[in-house]
Amino acid sequence: MKTNDKKPTRKELPAEGTEVTGSEALIFSLMKEDVGTIFGYPGGAIMPVYDALFDYRDRINHILVRHEQGAAHAAESYAKILGKPGVVMVTSGPGATNLITGLANAMIDSVPMVAFSGQVPSGLLGTDAFQETDVMGITMPVTKWNYQITKADEIPEIVAKAFYIASTGRPGPVMIDITKDAQFGKMKWHYEKCRKIRSYFPYPKVQMDKVEEAAHLINKAKKPLLIAGQGVLISNAQKELMQLVTRADIPVTTTLLGLSSFPADHPLYVGMPGMHGNMAPNIKTNECDLLIAIGMRFDDRITGRLDDYATQAKIIHFEIDHSEIGKNVPTDVAIVADARDALTKLLPLVKENDHKEWVESFRKEYDNEYRKVIRPARESRGDDIKMDEVVHMISEKTDGQAIVVTDVGQHQMVVARNYRFKQSRSFVTSGGLGTMGFGLPAAVGAKVARPDRMVIGFTGDGGFQMTIQELGTIAQHKLPVKMVLLNNSFLGMVRQWQDMFFDKRYSFTELANPEFTKIASEGYGIASKFIKKREDLESAVEEMLAHKGPYLLEVKVMKEQNVFPMVPAGASVSNMVTE
Amino acid sequence: MEKVEEFTVKVYSENHIGLLNRLTIIFTRRKVNIESLTTSEYHLPGVHSFTIVINTTESMIRKITSQIQKLVDVMKTFYYRTDEIIYQEIALYKVPTSALLESNEIEQLVRRYNARILEVTPEYTAIEKTGHKEDTQELLEKLKPFKLLEFVRSGRVAITKPMKELRVHLQELEEATDYSNKY
Ligand SMILES: Cc1ncc(C[n+]2csc(CCOP(=O)(O)OP(=O)(O)O)c2C)c(N)n1
């Protein structure tokens, strides 16, 4: 790391009209877009840009990941925490193809991201040149927009467009492929932010007649239920959401990606709906007279069997993406707009209301779930530690104030169920794609985004090994991420399905694992601890939280614990099973 | 089961490389086959138009067009049933000139089907017919016994019966958009 100790030489942007290279123009454009951090990995076709970056490394932080997939996930997480695009930079060919999972993940979870890949010189396009791959063709289905730059002077305009498209409307990933000759080429520097594209209409105006209809339904509802999705976080509508539900006395449930948009300790919070959600919001979905959905897309993991989903209720759908309206669930009133805009217009029309009995009835369902499922899992007395105990303890010890990141599987659902988020923008997970390997790099991205906050990344033993190399990123950049590895020696979620739906035939789901703490501590110099006894849990958690640097806590948990309650795939949300 | 019908999709867009690819992905991803596709420049500057014919259900065509409308480079998309458009396809047929000379049957067909002879050489004769698929298909069947050498039918071109112009649609979209300081 000697080279990086050299002080950067240049700091300021050149005057408009100054001749610069395409690579410099790219770096300046990123500075114009207020990019603080790039997650990347260099290689031949992007070297000119990396060379230009070298002079500006005190203006733009670069996190060197260990695999391009990690760069994408870190950038997504960074974007979710800060509400602005994450930026990725990779080389051509394998560098670009390694991004695909991350792009797909960002696409389905509406995460703003701008990724740059180097490309072979334009004269060699289509010749199967070394490390050439059809990045445009390959990324088209997994990006909101993509573009190939072949001339230096296209760079500012396209970068401006990329950031505009990635962050506006329903956000998503944008891929920009830049040929090497465009990076070397010369151009006259100029920059103008993009504010409008003639074929793109990102923010529909709020239609007041619809808002009035919605207000009317809300004012006369006796048993309203509100589902807050990620759209609340994307549009920063947390405050408006709070005003709406406290004024009209409406219970709030948050989707997996909507978690932390509403404080879990609020009396109107009733948990998470869906397959591994809480019983109250699921059961009450089929009892409410009005369902208000904000910034969510009625994913099948939420609705269960569609023709038995909230059929008794009127449905109001706030959603910025018109193509989501009526896609899965027919709605009575659709408000196609930014959630905060719409709620701001709605609020003056909403009357104070009181639904005491209805709100209380959720409590009864919760108590039932608590008795049947939650408490037995948290207060286990058997020899084995259960995942719920660990997550619950960490939630208590951090007072629900941490940024929490997960991988995919049982532990993800256990975290979503047990961590009591009190602060907004505090949960990062892979929802729509369910990408194993997301957790560790996402924890990196979250910590880079908010160095001032505690970041805790939960992973399973399977997913941890999909991107375990990012321990190197954590070590090199000295990122004080807390990692909690819930090790059940199984691909737990798949094993649960084998248990429940495939006659307990555990086909290739048992894992023979390495000594993870050895890898972390001896290999990467990251402090770690392995525990398997309940009496060691509390002190280990405290030690991890108090530790200054990165820390891996591996907890050996029960091998065959199943996550309950559950709406089995294709069943109705009112039929949750508890065992 | 919802009934399958023929729909004509019109897409107006920027003329960007790769857009056709993005469009077809929307169909293929849903396993909907494209029956015919025509692209051309529109009369408004810089606007490109696609005319796509597919057989599917109305709920599917609705989903497809709303996905198309979402594409950043697409200005506006519509779908029409056949009675809402005026449309044509063009077909070209190549027969050996010897077959033309053997009798006057081919010439009679040409006249009866409102087709026309484009070119006659000692070896081949080229015939053109414009019309709906059924008409060009019928002529094809009739010409087959005459040692037909080649046949091709174009994609559909269509103009629409509704009077509202694209310009007005775009203006409305723009007026319905909030460009105020969100970004
Ligand atoms: C990349 C990828 N491959 C496969 C899967 C299918 N899958 C979903 S959950 C899961 C098991 C995860 O096991 P582990 O990481 O140990 O976590 P656990 O469920 O035990 O908490 C698998 C294999 C996936 N989601 N992602």
XYZ file of C-alpha atoms in Angstrom, chain A:
579
model
C 0.000 0.000 0.000
C 3.015 2.258 -0.334
C 1.820 3.887 -3.524
C -1.409 5.012 -1.925
C 0.468 7.000 0.687
C 1.621 9.444 -1.959
C -0.394 12.611 -1.639
C -2.766 13.277 -4.492
C -1.499 16.035 -6.702
C -4.576 17.666 -8.163
C -7.774 18.716 -6.497
C -9.879 21.118 -8.478
C -11.934 20.689 -11.609
C -10.535 22.361 -14.728
C -12.251 25.356 -16.278
C -14.898 24.655 -18.907
C -13.343 24.339 -22.319
C -10.023 22.963 -21.051
C -8.815 20.024 -23.099
C -8.900 16.811 -21.060
C -8.850 13.081 -21.764
C -12.011 11.007 -21.710
C -10.775 9.350 -18.520
C -10.331 12.673 -16.800
C -13.723 13.780 -18.059
C -15.215 10.690 -16.444
C -13.597 11.429 -13.078
C -14.667 15.079 -13.261
C -18.188 14.059 -14.208
C -18.341 11.816 -11.144
C -17.190 14.723 -9.011
C -19.920 16.872 -10.547
C -22.399 14.197 -9.538
C -21.102 14.313 -5.956
C -19.777 10.794 -6.036
C -17.915 10.179 -2.807
C -17.074 6.534 -3.274
C -16.435 4.099 -6.085
C -16.524 0.361 -5.508
C -14.318 -1.209 -8.100
C -11.715 -3.501 -9.485
C -9.214 -2.502 -12.177
C -8.123 -4.304 -15.336
C -6.709 -3.644 -18.779
C -9.681 -2.017 -20.451
C -10.368 0.471 -17.631
C -6.753 1.342 -16.775
C -6.797 4.850 -18.239
C -9.674 5.746 -15.914
C -7.905 4.257 -12.911
C -4.856 6.268 -13.844
C -6.898 9.462 -13.896
C -8.524 8.535 -10.590
C -5.110 8.281 -8.955
C -4.732 12.057 -8.984
C -8.091 12.631 -7.350
C -8.130 9.963 -4.696
C -8.590 12.474 -1.928
C -11.785 13.642 -3.627
C -13.173 10.248 -4.537
C -12.759 7.308 -2.211
C -12.157 3.991 -4.014
C -12.918 0.724 -2.288
C -10.994 -2.148 -3.809
C -13.223 -5.200 -3.510
C -12.128 -8.792 -4.046
C -14.685 -9.715 -6.732
C -16.810 -7.496 -8.950
C -20.012 -9.025 -7.583
C -18.922 -7.634 -4.243
C -18.515 -4.181 -5.783
C -22.078 -4.276 -7.059
C -23.592 -5.431 -3.763
C -21.527 -2.945 -1.762
C -22.677 -0.152 -4.063
C -26.317 -1.242 -3.749
C -26.091 -1.218 -0.004
C -24.372 2.175 -0.035
C -27.176 3.458 -2.261
C -29.923 2.157 -0.005
C -28.395 3.626 3.118
C -27.721 7.050 1.610
C -30.577 7.248 -0.887
C -28.259 8.135 -3.758
C -26.676 6.047 -6.518
C -23.868 3.654 -5.695
C -21.035 3.714 -8.224
C -19.177 0.708 -9.587
C -16.168 0.514 -11.868
C -14.857 -2.636 -13.519
C -12.871 -3.811 -16.487
C -14.197 -5.426 -19.654
C -15.061 -9.090 -20.225
C -14.987 -11.037 -16.959
C -15.021 -7.820 -14.929
C -18.322 -6.887 -16.500
C -19.855 -10.371 -16.460
C -19.057 -10.663 -12.752
C -21.416 -7.739 -12.212
C -24.485 -9.423 -13.634
C -25.838 -10.826 -10.361
C -25.458 -7.431 -8.726
C -27.210 -5.651 -11.591
C -30.069 -8.147 -11.529
C -30.361 -7.703 -7.787
C -30.409 -3.909 -8.084
C -32.939 -4.077 -10.909
C -35.486 -6.171 -9.071
C -35.009 -4.260 -5.801
C -35.115 -0.803 -7.487
C -31.689 0.275 -6.283
C -30.034 3.292 -7.922
C -26.623 2.325 -9.200
C -24.332 3.504 -11.972
C -21.792 0.948 -13.166
C -18.938 1.660 -15.545
C -17.075 -1.005 -17.474
C -14.065 -0.636 -19.677
C -14.392 -1.998 -23.203
C -11.964 -2.929 -25.969
C -11.106 -0.094 -28.392
C -14.048 0.685 -30.673
C -12.142 -0.520 -33.738
C -12.016 -3.995 -32.234
C -15.695 -4.248 -31.234
C -17.178 -7.471 -32.504
C -13.853 -9.136 -33.275
C -13.629 -11.320 -30.165
C -10.736 -9.195 -29.017
C -9.044 -10.096 -25.736
C -11.544 -9.642 -22.885
C -14.270 -8.437 -25.202
C -17.791 -9.284 -24.234
C -21.100 -7.884 -25.443
C -21.781 -5.858 -22.326
C -24.728 -4.050 -23.875
C -26.460 -7.252 -24.886
C -25.680 -9.092 -21.682
C -26.788 -6.328 -19.308
C -29.870 -5.166 -21.158
C -32.394 -7.337 -19.306
C -30.922 -6.424 -15.916
C -30.539 -2.671 -16.257
C -32.931 0.249 -16.357
C -30.775 1.760 -19.099
C -27.409 1.076 -20.656
C -25.170 2.798 -23.145
C -21.854 2.253 -24.861
C -19.570 5.273 -25.139
C -17.126 5.193 -28.049
C -16.040 8.842 -28.124
C -14.500 10.951 -25.375
C -16.816 13.887 -25.910
C -19.909 11.786 -25.187
C -18.787 11.153 -21.628
C -20.192 14.134 -19.668
C -23.621 14.017 -21.260
C -23.987 10.266 -20.848
C -22.755 10.270 -17.254
C -25.231 13.037 -16.420
C -28.000 11.017 -18.051
C -26.929 7.856 -16.249
C -27.206 9.458 -12.811
C -30.514 11.075 -13.689
C -32.023 7.822 -14.905
C -30.632 5.703 -12.066
C -31.986 7.967 -9.337
C -35.309 9.251 -10.607
C -38.742 7.655 -10.859
C -38.451 4.023 -9.893
C -34.687 3.829 -9.369
C -32.547 1.138 -10.946
C -29.107 0.203 -12.211
C -27.555 1.850 -15.257
C -24.578 0.334 -17.062
C -22.144 2.467 -19.058
C -19.584 0.686 -21.205
C -16.643 2.842 -22.308
C -14.268 1.805 -25.046
C -10.597 2.278 -24.356
C -10.136 4.775 -27.189
C -12.878 6.947 -25.663
C -10.932 6.898 -22.394
C -7.725 7.969 -24.129
C -9.409 10.425 -26.503
C -9.369 14.182 -25.984
C -12.337 16.465 -25.437
C -13.138 19.968 -24.276
C -14.383 19.790 -20.693
C -17.918 20.907 -19.975
C -20.650 19.582 -17.753
C -24.337 20.039 -17.392
C -26.555 18.039 -15.098
C -29.425 16.215 -16.762
C -32.863 17.437 -15.698
C -35.107 16.107 -18.402
C -35.173 13.456 -21.103
C -37.798 13.854 -23.766
C -38.908 10.223 -23.724
C -38.800 9.731 -19.953
C -41.490 10.776 -17.500
C -40.178 9.779 -14.071
C -42.556 11.641 -11.746
C -46.235 11.644 -12.668
C -48.074 14.566 -11.090
C -50.367 13.572 -8.280
C -53.936 13.348 -9.527
C -56.068 15.149 -6.991
C -59.286 13.345 -7.890
C -57.610 10.050 -6.988
C -56.247 11.520 -3.783
C -59.741 12.659 -2.860
C -61.125 9.196 -3.515
C -58.365 7.724 -1.370
C -59.055 10.182 1.443
C -62.730 9.329 1.295
C -61.981 5.608 1.610
C -59.537 6.226 4.446
C -61.934 8.479 6.334
C -64.775 6.003 6.234
C -62.751 2.832 6.802
C -63.466 0.937 9.991
C -60.646 -1.568 9.687
C -57.811 -0.051 7.672
C -54.382 -1.648 7.293
C -51.354 -0.002 5.706
C -48.456 -1.790 4.033
C -45.321 0.305 3.756
C -42.867 -0.822 1.099
C -39.452 0.350 0.030
C -41.089 3.198 -1.895
C -41.537 4.985 1.427
C -37.767 4.955 1.942
C -36.940 5.784 -1.673
C -39.162 8.860 -1.626
C -38.276 9.759 1.966
C -41.884 9.685 3.028
C -41.303 8.348 6.548
C -42.545 11.523 8.226
C -45.664 11.767 6.056
C -46.376 8.093 6.660
C -46.151 8.666 10.400
C -48.514 11.633 10.206
C -51.034 9.720 8.151
C -51.238 6.655 10.374
C -51.197 8.494 13.677
C -53.905 10.861 12.516
C -56.159 8.179 11.082
C -55.131 5.482 13.579
C -54.045 2.881 11.044
C -51.916 -0.173 11.880
C -48.714 -0.341 9.819
C -46.968 -3.388 8.451
C -43.668 -3.057 6.571
C -42.522 -5.345 3.775
C -39.071 -6.941 3.910
C -37.619 -4.052 1.913
C -39.776 -1.549 3.764
C -38.372 -2.541 7.171
C -37.092 0.440 9.145
C -39.375 2.874 7.308
C -41.549 2.875 10.423
C -40.244 2.446 13.985
C -40.808 -1.042 15.338
C -41.507 0.255 18.836
C -44.452 2.380 17.719
C -47.850 1.239 19.036
C -49.246 1.122 15.482
C -46.484 -1.139 14.176
C -47.744 -4.650 13.621
C -44.749 -6.411 12.048
C -43.963 -7.771 8.621
C -46.401 -9.472 6.222
C -45.672 -12.368 3.912
C -44.332 -15.881 3.813
C -42.265 -15.664 6.990
C -43.907 -12.534 8.285
C -45.963 -12.027 11.387
C -49.328 -13.616 11.867
C -51.273 -10.456 12.640
C -50.633 -8.548 9.403
C -51.171 -11.695 7.329
C -54.396 -12.730 8.986
C -55.705 -9.158 9.161
C -55.031 -8.675 5.451
C -58.004 -10.917 4.924
C -60.104 -9.117 7.542
C -59.449 -5.442 6.888
C -61.945 -3.318 4.975
C -59.248 -1.093 3.463
C -55.728 -2.003 2.446
C -53.408 0.927 1.759
C -50.267 -0.164 -0.055
C -47.456 2.358 -0.423
C -44.451 1.825 -2.652
C -44.649 -1.932 -2.873
C -45.439 -4.362 -5.669
C -47.531 -7.193 -4.190
C -44.784 -9.749 -4.656
C -45.896 -13.382 -4.413
C -43.900 -13.785 -1.196
C -46.254 -11.200 0.310
C -49.585 -12.154 -1.201
C -49.541 -15.933 -1.118
C -52.473 -17.237 -3.144
C -53.711 -14.251 -5.128
C -57.383 -15.139 -5.417
C -57.548 -15.354 -1.661
C -55.702 -12.111 -0.944
C -57.621 -9.231 0.620
C -60.625 -9.947 -1.603
C -62.961 -8.409 1.013
C -61.051 -5.128 1.143
C -60.942 -1.968 -0.888
C -57.375 -1.419 -2.028
C -55.522 1.863 -2.473
C -52.182 1.526 -4.219
C -49.602 4.324 -4.098
C -46.934 3.436 -6.644
C -44.636 5.409 -8.903
C -44.378 2.670 -11.512
C -47.625 2.567 -13.502
C -46.853 -0.952 -14.724
C -47.177 -2.272 -11.165
C -50.781 -1.099 -10.901
C -53.071 -4.070 -11.125
C -50.190 -6.347 -12.141
C -50.901 -8.835 -9.377
C -53.727 -7.422 -7.287
C -56.651 -5.377 -8.644
C -56.907 -1.970 -6.984
C -59.822 0.355 -6.301
C -57.819 3.561 -6.256
C -54.388 3.813 -7.852
C -52.224 6.840 -7.191
C -49.333 6.758 -9.609
C -46.821 9.169 -8.141
C -43.913 9.605 -5.804
C -45.079 8.420 -2.389
C -44.073 11.546 -0.526
C -45.726 13.853 -3.061
C -48.901 11.834 -2.888
C -48.979 11.611 0.898
C -48.305 15.331 1.203
C -51.376 16.002 -0.928
C -53.410 13.399 0.901
C -52.687 14.484 4.470
C -54.842 17.646 4.605
C -57.839 15.581 3.522
C -57.468 12.880 6.148
C -59.567 13.199 9.283
C -58.554 12.265 12.802
C -59.865 8.841 13.551
C -59.861 6.160 16.148
C -59.810 2.431 15.470
C -59.007 1.302 18.981
C -60.641 -2.115 18.873
C -59.268 -2.906 15.455
C -55.737 -1.943 16.479
C -56.080 -3.982 19.675
C -57.113 -7.013 17.689
C -53.621 -7.106 16.170
C -52.229 -7.305 19.674
C -54.229 -10.480 20.261
C -52.766 -12.096 17.179
C -49.318 -10.990 18.201
C -49.738 -12.461 21.677
C -50.780 -15.700 20.079
C -47.738 -15.685 17.803
C -45.547 -14.707 20.724
C -46.738 -17.661 22.755
C -46.635 -20.188 19.952
C -43.555 -19.140 18.013
C -41.611 -16.106 19.134
C -41.002 -16.878 22.762
C -40.182 -20.559 22.325
C -37.586 -19.546 19.717
C -36.104 -16.714 21.760
C -36.168 -18.445 25.093
C -35.048 -21.846 24.011
C -33.943 -24.158 26.790
C -32.433 -26.930 24.721
C -28.706 -27.453 24.327
C -28.578 -25.693 21.007
C -28.680 -21.955 20.521
C -31.435 -20.824 18.174
C -30.921 -18.040 15.642
C -33.739 -16.012 17.197
C -31.930 -15.815 20.536
C -28.875 -14.299 18.916
C -30.757 -11.757 16.825
C -33.042 -10.810 19.692
C -30.099 -10.277 21.995
C -28.275 -8.111 19.451
C -31.443 -6.126 18.837
C -31.740 -5.451 22.570
C -28.054 -4.709 23.110
C -27.991 -2.228 20.242
C -31.372 -0.815 21.227
C -32.561 -1.265 17.634
C -30.220 1.513 16.528
C -27.781 -0.388 14.290
C -27.675 -0.706 10.534
C -28.438 -4.333 9.903
C -27.477 -6.235 6.759
C -28.300 -9.838 5.963
C -27.488 -12.525 3.483
C -30.230 -14.835 2.207
C -31.843 -17.793 3.905
C -33.290 -18.673 7.277
C -31.146 -16.190 9.170
C -32.452 -13.420 6.886
C -36.032 -14.157 7.874
C -35.069 -14.529 11.535
C -33.340 -11.140 11.468
C -36.286 -9.497 9.707
C -38.603 -10.963 12.334
C -36.531 -10.207 15.412
C -34.562 -7.018 14.918
C -36.602 -4.055 16.194
C -35.593 -1.169 13.950
C -35.953 2.198 15.582
C -34.055 4.253 13.020
C -34.919 4.705 9.390
C -32.726 3.469 6.501
C -31.240 0.787 8.662
C -31.922 -2.497 6.913
C -30.249 -3.852 3.800
C -31.128 -7.216 2.321
C -31.592 -8.902 -1.031
C -35.339 -9.131 -1.525
C -36.594 -9.833 -5.025
C -33.634 -11.854 -6.209
C -32.703 -13.565 -2.944
C -29.009 -13.389 -3.728
C -26.821 -15.520 -1.484
C -23.459 -13.850 -1.052
C -25.074 -10.421 -0.813
C -24.526 -9.986 2.904
C -20.802 -9.536 3.397
C -20.184 -7.049 0.563
C -23.419 -5.251 1.488
C -22.089 -4.826 5.020
C -18.986 -3.261 3.466
C -21.121 -0.822 1.479
C -23.218 0.111 4.501
C -20.181 0.822 6.638
C -18.573 2.931 3.925
C -21.840 4.862 3.626
C -22.226 5.456 7.354
C -18.900 5.096 9.161
C -20.538 6.768 12.163
C -23.117 4.008 12.678
C -22.817 0.482 13.981
C -23.138 -1.947 11.065
C -23.974 -5.564 11.785
C -24.000 -8.111 8.987
C -25.744 -11.424 9.573
C -24.917 -14.346 7.307
C -25.417 -18.066 7.094
C -22.548 -20.467 6.634
C -23.575 -21.066 3.030
C -23.889 -17.478 1.866
C -20.817 -16.375 3.806
C -18.711 -18.655 1.634
C -20.104 -17.205 -1.571
C -18.353 -13.864 -1.041
C -16.009 -14.677 1.844
C -13.139 -13.020 -0.020
C -14.579 -9.633 0.905
C -12.988 -10.179 4.313
C -9.955 -8.937 2.426
C -11.733 -5.688 1.568
C -12.761 -5.265 5.185
C -9.200 -5.872 6.373
C -7.481 -3.656 3.800
C -9.833 -0.718 4.262
C -10.029 -1.284 8.023
C -13.819 -1.223 8.001
C -15.164 -1.907 11.495
C -18.010 -4.138 10.334
C -19.498 -6.589 12.831
C -20.229 -9.928 11.226
C -22.474 -12.462 12.860
C -22.243 -15.871 11.261
C -25.153 -18.094 12.245
C -23.696 -21.467 11.453
C -26.094 -24.391 11.233
C -23.857 -26.484 8.961
C -26.692 -26.576 6.458
C -28.102 -24.596 3.580
C -30.765 -23.993 6.133
C -33.624 -22.550 4.141
C -33.386 -25.239 1.489
C -33.127 -27.907 4.172
C -36.302 -26.510 5.765
C -38.178 -26.945 2.479
C -36.758 -30.454 2.118
C -37.987 -31.140 5.623
C -41.453 -29.753 5.026
C -42.151 -30.506 1.373
C -39.690 -33.204 0.235
C -40.012 -35.891 2.876
C -36.922 -34.801 4.786
C -34.712 -35.934 1.915
C -31.707 -33.694 2.585
C -30.318 -33.740 -0.914
C -26.983 -31.898 -0.932
C -27.729 -29.324 1.720
C -25.314 -30.334 4.463
C -22.088 -28.384 4.547
C -18.659 -29.454 5.798
C -17.275 -26.091 6.811
C -13.838 -24.627 7.471
C -12.863 -22.960 10.722
C -14.212 -19.545 9.890
C -12.618 -17.781 12.838
C -9.226 -19.079 11.761
C -9.721 -17.666 8.284
C -10.765 -14.320 9.719
C -8.204 -13.989 12.481
C -5.164 -15.831 11.245
C -5.762 -15.126 7.585
C -7.023 -11.567 7.609
C -6.159 -10.344 11.091
C -9.838 -9.759 11.884
C -10.804 -10.320 15.510
C -13.187 -13.209 15.925
C -14.813 -15.569 18.349
C -16.563 -18.900 18.021
C -19.212 -19.833 20.542
C -21.631 -22.708 20.891
C -22.905 -22.406 24.454
C -25.772 -20.186 25.509
C -23.918 -18.956 28.580
C -21.207 -17.494 26.316
C -23.605 -15.634 24.054
C -24.154 -12.460 25.996
C -20.506 -11.737 26.735
C -19.530 -12.566 23.153
C -22.106 -10.141 21.779
C -20.927 -7.466 24.174
C -17.323 -8.066 23.230
C -18.170 -7.773 19.541
C -20.121 -4.558 20.009
C -17.396 -3.011 22.140
C -14.582 -4.015 19.792
C -13.115 -1.115 17.842
C -12.290 -2.815 14.546
C -14.029 -5.416 12.381
C -15.192 -8.503 14.227
C -16.542 -11.925 13.289
C -18.771 -13.660 15.777
C -19.534 -17.211 14.739
C -22.356 -18.825 16.618
C -22.980 -22.511 16.224
C -26.753 -22.710 16.111
C -29.242 -25.550 16.085
C -28.717 -27.628 12.952
C -32.322 -28.262 12.106
C -34.314 -25.257 13.234
C -37.214 -24.269 10.982
C -38.419 -20.697 10.581
C -42.043 -20.263 11.575
C -44.730 -19.148 11.157
C -44.992 -19.688 7.432
C -47.428 -19.225 4.596
C -46.536 -22.258 2.479
C -45.974 -21.351 -1.194
C -49.337 -21.002 -2.942
C -51.380 -20.968 0.280
C -53.569 -18.131 1.479
C -52.090 -15.541 3.845
C -54.727 -16.394 6.388
C -53.432 -19.948 6.627
C -50.103 -19.571 8.368
C -48.626 -22.733 9.766
C -46.721 -22.605 13.029
C -44.959 -25.947 12.823
